[in-house]
CSV table of C-alpha atoms in Angstrom, one decimal:
chain,number,residue,atom,x,y,z
A,1,MET,CA,-4.7,-15.3,-3.7
A,2,SER,CA,-1.3,-15.3,-4.8
A,3,GLU,CA,1.7,-16.0,-2.9
A,4,GLU,CA,3.0,-12.4,-3.1
A,5,GLN,CA,-0.3,-11.1,-1.6
A,6,GLU,CA,0.1,-13.6,1.2
A,7,GLU,CA,3.3,-12.6,2.2
A,8,LEU,CA,2.4,-8.8,2.0
A,9,GLN,CA,3.3,-7.2,5.3
A,10,GLN,CA,1.2,-4.3,6.2
A,11,ILE,CA,1.3,-1.5,9.0
A,12,THR,CA,-1.0,1.2,10.2
A,13,MET,CA,0.4,4.7,10.7
A,14,VAL,CA,-1.3,7.1,12.8
A,15,ASP,CA,-0.8,10.7,12.0
A,16,ASN,CA,-0.8,14.0,14.3
A,17,ASN,CA,-4.5,14.2,13.9
A,18,GLY,CA,-5.2,10.6,14.9
A,19,ASN,CA,-6.1,9.4,11.1
A,20,GLU,CA,-5.0,5.9,10.7
A,21,GLU,CA,-3.8,4.8,7.3
A,22,LEU,CA,-2.8,1.5,6.0
A,23,TYR,CA,0.9,0.9,4.4
A,24,ASN,CA,2.2,-1.9,2.5
A,25,VAL,CA,6.0,-2.8,3.8
A,26,LEU,CA,8.2,-2.7,0.5
A,27,PHE,CA,11.2,-4.0,2.8
A,28,THR,CA,13.2,-3.7,5.9
A,29,PHE,CA,17.0,-3.8,6.3
A,30,LYS,CA,19.8,-3.3,8.8
A,31,SER,CA,22.7,-0.9,8.2
A,32,ASP,CA,25.7,-1.7,10.4
A,33,ASP,CA,27.2,1.8,9.5
A,34,PHE,CA,24.5,3.7,11.1
A,35,GLY,CA,23.9,1.0,13.6
A,36,LYS,CA,20.2,1.2,13.0
A,37,SER,CA,17.4,-0.9,11.1
A,38,TYR,CA,15.2,0.7,8.4
A,39,ILE,CA,11.6,0.2,6.9
A,40,LEU,CA,10.4,1.5,3.5
A,41,ILE,CA,6.6,1.5,3.1
A,42,TYR,CA,4.1,2.9,0.7
A,43,PRO,CA,0.2,3.3,0.8
A,44,ALA,CA,-1.7,0.5,0.5
A,45,GLY,CA,-4.5,0.2,-2.0
A,46,LYS,CA,-2.6,1.4,-4.9
A,47,GLY,CA,-2.4,-0.5,-8.6
A,48,GLU,CA,0.9,-2.0,-9.7
A,49,ASP,CA,1.1,0.6,-12.4
A,50,GLU,CA,0.4,3.7,-10.1
A,51,GLU,CA,3.1,5.8,-8.8
A,52,VAL,CA,3.7,5.6,-5.2
A,53,ASN,CA,5.7,7.7,-2.7
A,54,ILE,CA,7.7,5.5,-1.0
A,55,GLU,CA,8.5,6.5,2.8
A,56,ALA,CA,11.5,5.5,4.9
A,57,TYR,CA,11.9,5.3,8.8
A,58,ALA,CA,14.3,4.2,11.2
A,59,LEU,CA,12.9,1.2,13.3
A,60,PRO,CA,12.7,1.4,17.3
A,61,LYS,CA,16.1,0.4,18.5
A,62,GLY,CA,16.4,-3.1,19.2
A,63,ASP,CA,13.6,-4.0,16.8
A,64,ASP,CA,14.4,-7.0,14.4
A,65,PRO,CA,14.1,-5.9,10.8
A,66,ALA,CA,13.3,-9.5,9.7
A,67,ASP,CA,10.1,-9.3,12.1
A,68,PRO,CA,9.3,-5.8,13.0
A,69,GLN,CA,7.2,-5.3,15.8
A,70,GLY,CA,6.1,-1.8,15.4
A,71,GLY,CA,6.1,1.2,18.0
A,72,ASP,CA,7.3,4.8,17.1
A,73,LEU,CA,9.1,4.7,14.0
A,74,LYS,CA,11.8,7.4,13.7
A,75,THR,CA,12.5,10.1,11.0
A,76,ILE,CA,15.4,10.0,9.1
A,77,ASP,CA,17.8,12.6,10.7
A,78,THR,CA,21.0,13.2,8.3
A,79,ASP,CA,21.8,13.5,4.7
A,80,GLU,CA,24.2,10.6,4.9
A,81,GLU,CA,21.4,8.3,6.0
A,82,TRP,CA,19.1,9.3,3.1
A,83,ASP,CA,22.1,8.9,0.6
A,84,MET,CA,22.5,5.3,1.9
A,85,ILE,CA,18.8,4.5,1.9
A,86,GLU,CA,18.4,5.8,-1.6
A,87,SER,CA,21.3,3.5,-2.6
A,88,VAL,CA,19.9,0.4,-1.0
A,89,LEU,CA,16.2,1.3,-2.5
A,90,ASN,CA,18.0,1.7,-6.0
A,91,THR,CA,19.7,-1.6,-5.6
A,92,PHE,CA,16.5,-3.3,-4.7
A,93,MET,CA,14.5,-1.8,-7.5
A,94,HIS,CA,17.0,-2.7,-9.9
A,95,GLU,CA,17.3,-6.4,-8.7
A,96,GLY,CA,13.3,-6.5,-9.1
A,97,ASP,CA,13.9,-5.5,-13.0
A,98,ASN,CA,16.2,-8.6,-13.3
A,99,ASP,CA,13.6,-11.2,-12.2
């Protein structure tokens, strides 16, 4: 097993019908501007070359983004938050291109 696989964090999301789906955690971060921490996830089991939908949520208040403990993830409420998250994601993706 590679180091990357060992470090991969996963969470289980439960939809309104009680169906569980496993997601990989792309990364988490804290925004001082919005006073919240966020988590970006994508469905587990996707190949490296497959296109995936990345989902973003706000972590429960007080949850540490370095070690999220779970709970009810909150949807993103404002366009300003979405713009900030998109900017952080773009930066993250471009840093990955330089490795």
